[in-house]
CSV table of C-alpha atoms and ligand atoms in Angstrom, one decimal:
chain,number,residue,atom,x,y,z
G,5,MET,CA,-31.3,13.5,-1.8
G,6,LYS,CA,-29.4,10.4,-2.5
G,7,HIS,CA,-30.9,7.4,-4.1
G,8,LYS,CA,-29.0,4.1,-4.7
G,9,VAL,CA,-29.4,3.3,-8.3
G,10,LEU,CA,-28.6,-0.3,-9.6
G,11,ILE,CA,-27.6,-0.4,-13.3
G,12,GLY,CA,-26.4,-3.3,-15.5
G,13,PHE,CA,-27.3,-5.9,-17.9
G,14,MET,CA,-30.3,-8.3,-17.8
G,15,GLY,CA,-29.6,-11.1,-15.3
G,16,SER,CA,-26.9,-9.1,-13.4
G,17,GLY,CA,-29.1,-9.3,-10.3
G,18,LYS,CA,-30.4,-5.8,-10.1
G,19,THR,CA,-34.0,-6.9,-8.9
G,20,SER,CA,-32.9,-9.4,-6.2
G,21,VAL,CA,-30.0,-7.2,-4.9
G,22,SER,CA,-32.3,-4.2,-4.8
G,23,ARG,CA,-34.8,-5.9,-2.5
G,24,ILE,CA,-32.1,-6.9,0.0
G,25,LEU,CA,-30.5,-3.5,-0.2
G,26,ALA,CA,-33.9,-1.7,0.5
G,27,GLU,CA,-34.7,-3.9,3.4
G,28,SER,CA,-31.2,-3.6,5.0
G,29,LEU,CA,-31.1,0.2,4.6
G,30,GLY,CA,-34.8,0.7,5.6
G,31,LEU,CA,-35.4,2.5,2.3
G,32,GLY,CA,-38.3,2.3,-0.3
G,33,LEU,CA,-37.8,0.3,-3.4
G,34,LEU,CA,-38.7,1.1,-7.0
G,35,ASP,CA,-38.1,-1.1,-10.0
G,36,THR,CA,-38.3,0.9,-13.3
G,37,ASP,CA,-39.7,-2.0,-15.3
G,38,GLU,CA,-42.4,-2.6,-12.7
G,39,GLU,CA,-43.3,1.0,-12.3
G,40,ILE,CA,-43.7,1.4,-16.1
G,41,GLU,CA,-45.8,-1.8,-16.2
G,42,ARG,CA,-48.0,-0.4,-13.4
G,43,LEU,CA,-48.4,3.0,-15.1
G,44,GLN,CA,-49.1,1.5,-18.6
G,45,GLY,CA,-51.2,-1.4,-17.3
G,46,ARG,CA,-49.3,-3.8,-19.6
G,47,THR,CA,-46.1,-5.8,-19.6
G,48,VAL,CA,-42.8,-4.7,-20.9
G,49,SER,CA,-43.0,-7.3,-23.6
G,50,ASP,CA,-46.4,-6.0,-24.7
G,51,ILE,CA,-45.1,-2.4,-24.7
G,52,PHE,CA,-42.1,-3.6,-27.0
G,53,ALA,CA,-44.5,-5.4,-29.3
G,54,GLU,CA,-47.3,-2.8,-29.6
G,55,ASP,CA,-45.3,0.5,-29.5
G,56,GLY,CA,-41.7,-0.5,-30.2
G,57,GLU,CA,-38.4,-0.1,-28.2
G,58,PRO,CA,-38.1,3.7,-28.7
G,59,ALA,CA,-41.4,4.3,-27.1
G,60,PHE,CA,-40.3,2.2,-24.0
G,61,ARG,CA,-37.1,4.2,-23.9
G,62,GLN,CA,-39.0,7.4,-23.7
G,63,MET,CA,-41.1,6.0,-20.9
G,64,GLU,CA,-37.9,5.1,-19.0
G,65,ARG,CA,-36.6,8.6,-19.5
G,66,GLU,CA,-39.8,10.2,-18.3
G,67,LEU,CA,-39.8,8.1,-15.2
G,68,LEU,CA,-36.1,9.0,-14.5
G,69,MET,CA,-37.0,12.7,-14.7
G,70,ARG,CA,-39.9,12.1,-12.2
G,71,LEU,CA,-37.4,10.3,-9.9
G,72,SER,CA,-35.0,13.2,-9.9
G,73,LEU,CA,-37.8,15.2,-8.2
G,74,GLU,CA,-38.5,12.6,-5.5
G,75,LYS,CA,-37.4,13.8,-2.1
G,76,LYS,CA,-37.4,10.5,-0.3
G,77,PRO,CA,-34.3,8.4,-0.9
G,78,LEU,CA,-35.0,5.1,-2.7
G,79,VAL,CA,-33.2,2.0,-3.9
G,80,ILE,CA,-33.9,2.0,-7.7
G,81,ALA,CA,-33.5,-1.1,-9.8
G,82,THR,CA,-33.3,0.0,-13.5
G,83,GLY,CA,-34.1,-2.0,-16.6
G,84,GLY,CA,-31.0,-3.2,-18.4
G,85,GLY,CA,-31.2,-0.8,-21.3
G,86,LEU,CA,-31.8,2.4,-19.3
G,87,ALA,CA,-28.3,3.3,-18.3
G,88,ALA,CA,-27.0,2.3,-21.8
G,89,GLN,CA,-28.8,5.4,-23.3
G,90,PRO,CA,-26.1,8.2,-23.3
G,91,GLU,CA,-28.9,10.8,-22.7
G,92,ASN,CA,-29.8,9.3,-19.5
G,93,ARG,CA,-26.2,9.5,-18.0
G,94,GLN,CA,-26.4,13.0,-16.4
G,95,LEU,CA,-29.9,12.4,-15.1
G,96,LEU,CA,-28.7,9.1,-13.4
G,97,LYS,CA,-25.8,10.8,-11.8
G,98,LYS,CA,-28.1,13.5,-10.2
G,99,LEU,CA,-30.0,10.8,-8.6
G,100,GLY,CA,-27.2,9.7,-6.2
G,101,ASP,CA,-25.0,6.6,-6.1
G,102,VAL,CA,-25.1,4.8,-9.5
G,103,ILE,CA,-23.9,1.2,-8.9
G,104,TYR,CA,-23.0,-0.9,-11.9
G,105,LEU,CA,-23.5,-4.6,-11.4
G,106,GLN,CA,-20.9,-6.2,-13.8
G,107,VAL,CA,-21.6,-9.7,-15.2
G,108,ARG,CA,-20.0,-12.0,-17.6
G,109,PRO,CA,-22.1,-13.3,-20.6
G,110,GLU,CA,-21.8,-16.8,-19.4
G,111,THR,CA,-23.4,-15.9,-16.0
G,112,VAL,CA,-26.2,-14.0,-17.8
G,113,LEU,CA,-26.9,-17.1,-20.0
G,114,SER,CA,-27.1,-19.4,-17.1
G,115,ARG,CA,-29.2,-17.1,-14.9
G,116,LEU,CA,-31.8,-16.4,-17.7
G,117,ALA,CA,-31.7,-20.0,-19.2
G,118,ASP,CA,-35.4,-20.6,-18.4
G,119,ASP,CA,-36.6,-17.0,-18.8
G,120,SER,CA,-38.5,-16.0,-21.9
G,121,SER,CA,-39.7,-12.6,-20.6
G,122,ARG,CA,-36.9,-10.4,-22.2
G,123,PRO,CA,-38.1,-9.1,-25.6
G,124,LEU,CA,-34.5,-8.4,-26.7
G,125,LEU,CA,-33.5,-12.0,-26.2
G,126,GLN,CA,-36.4,-13.6,-28.0
G,127,GLY,CA,-35.8,-15.9,-31.0
G,128,GLY,CA,-32.6,-17.9,-31.6
G,129,GLY,CA,-28.9,-17.0,-31.2
G,130,ARG,CA,-29.2,-16.0,-27.5
G,131,GLU,CA,-25.6,-16.5,-26.7
G,132,GLU,CA,-24.5,-14.3,-29.6
G,133,LYS,CA,-27.1,-11.7,-28.7
G,134,VAL,CA,-26.1,-11.5,-25.1
G,135,LYS,CA,-22.3,-11.3,-26.0
G,136,THR,CA,-22.9,-8.6,-28.7
G,137,LEU,CA,-25.2,-6.5,-26.7
G,138,LEU,CA,-23.1,-6.6,-23.5
G,139,ALA,CA,-19.9,-5.6,-25.3
G,140,ILE,CA,-21.8,-2.7,-26.9
G,141,ARG,CA,-23.2,-1.5,-23.6
G,142,GLN,CA,-20.3,-2.0,-21.3
G,143,PRO,CA,-18.7,1.4,-22.0
G,144,ALA,CA,-22.0,3.2,-21.5
G,145,TYR,CA,-22.6,1.4,-18.2
G,146,GLU,CA,-19.1,2.3,-17.0
G,147,ALA,CA,-19.6,5.9,-18.0
G,148,ALA,CA,-22.8,6.1,-16.1
G,149,ALA,CA,-21.6,4.5,-12.9
G,150,THR,CA,-20.1,6.0,-9.8
G,151,CYS,CA,-19.2,2.5,-8.5
G,152,CYS,CA,-18.7,-0.9,-10.1
G,153,VAL,CA,-19.3,-4.3,-8.4
G,154,CYS,CA,-18.4,-7.6,-10.0
G,155,THR,CA,-21.3,-10.1,-9.4
G,156,ASP,CA,-20.1,-13.3,-10.9
G,157,GLY,CA,-20.1,-16.2,-8.3
G,158,LYS,CA,-21.7,-13.9,-5.6
G,159,SER,CA,-25.0,-14.3,-4.0
G,160,PRO,CA,-27.5,-11.3,-4.0
G,161,ARG,CA,-26.8,-10.8,-0.3
G,162,GLN,CA,-23.0,-10.7,-0.8
G,163,ILE,CA,-23.4,-8.2,-3.5
G,164,ALA,CA,-25.8,-6.0,-1.4
G,165,GLU,CA,-23.3,-6.1,1.5
G,166,GLU,CA,-20.4,-5.0,-0.8
G,167,ILE,CA,-22.6,-2.1,-2.1
G,168,MET,CA,-23.3,-1.0,1.4
G,169,GLU,CA,-19.7,-1.1,2.3
G,170,ARG,CA,-18.6,0.7,-0.8
G,171,THR,CA,-21.2,3.5,-0.7
G,172,LYS,CA,-21.3,4.3,3.0
G,173,LYS,CA,-20.1,7.8,3.8
N,220,S3P,C1,-34.0,-4.5,-21.2
N,220,S3P,C2,-33.9,-5.1,-20.0
N,220,S3P,C3,-35.2,-5.5,-19.2
N,220,S3P,C4,-36.3,-4.6,-19.6
N,220,S3P,C5,-36.5,-4.6,-21.1
N,220,S3P,C6,-35.3,-4.1,-21.9
N,220,S3P,C7,-32.8,-4.2,-22.0
N,220,S3P,O1,-34.9,-5.2,-17.8
N,220,S3P,O2,-36.2,-3.2,-19.3
N,220,S3P,O3,-36.8,-6.0,-21.5
N,220,S3P,O4,-32.8,-3.4,-22.9
N,220,S3P,O5,-31.7,-4.7,-21.6
N,220,S3P,P1,-34.0,-6.3,-16.9
N,220,S3P,O6,-32.6,-5.7,-16.9
N,220,S3P,O7,-34.6,-6.1,-15.5
N,220,S3P,O8,-34.1,-7.6,-17.5
């Protein structure tokens, strides 16, 4: 079983690229944030506010374990923190191709300029938060990935095509 798993920072394009990829490859699509929201019946922001980040990370991990048992290949878009947790690395690699969507902090800031849905970017100092968190997570993303794609200046379709080219066997 070979899923195609998209990892990377908030605003790297995982959600939009995953939709194109799933459609082009004729595969099912699963977004970990959406699946957790569906299972919990509340938003990611509410889970962070009510239960805290560690509880959300545990939900992500449990979902990942469930996906490792899924027989049907899927395109999976992950939340930005999932692949940054070292304990998820082996499990991710077992799922199939793990594609890291690399993005510069400036691109994240412009893509998420009008977005207030990310609990980790609430309050002031957004530029500093993005730069610091991205720098901390970068090595973990690289270690979890089987393939890296640079996304700056590219459309979701261009990125999806590059992924198909790079992961076809
Ligand atoms: C998070 C990224 C979000 C979501 C949650 C935490 C993170 O997903 O899982 O807000 O830790 O980077 P997106 O990458 O889809 O924004």
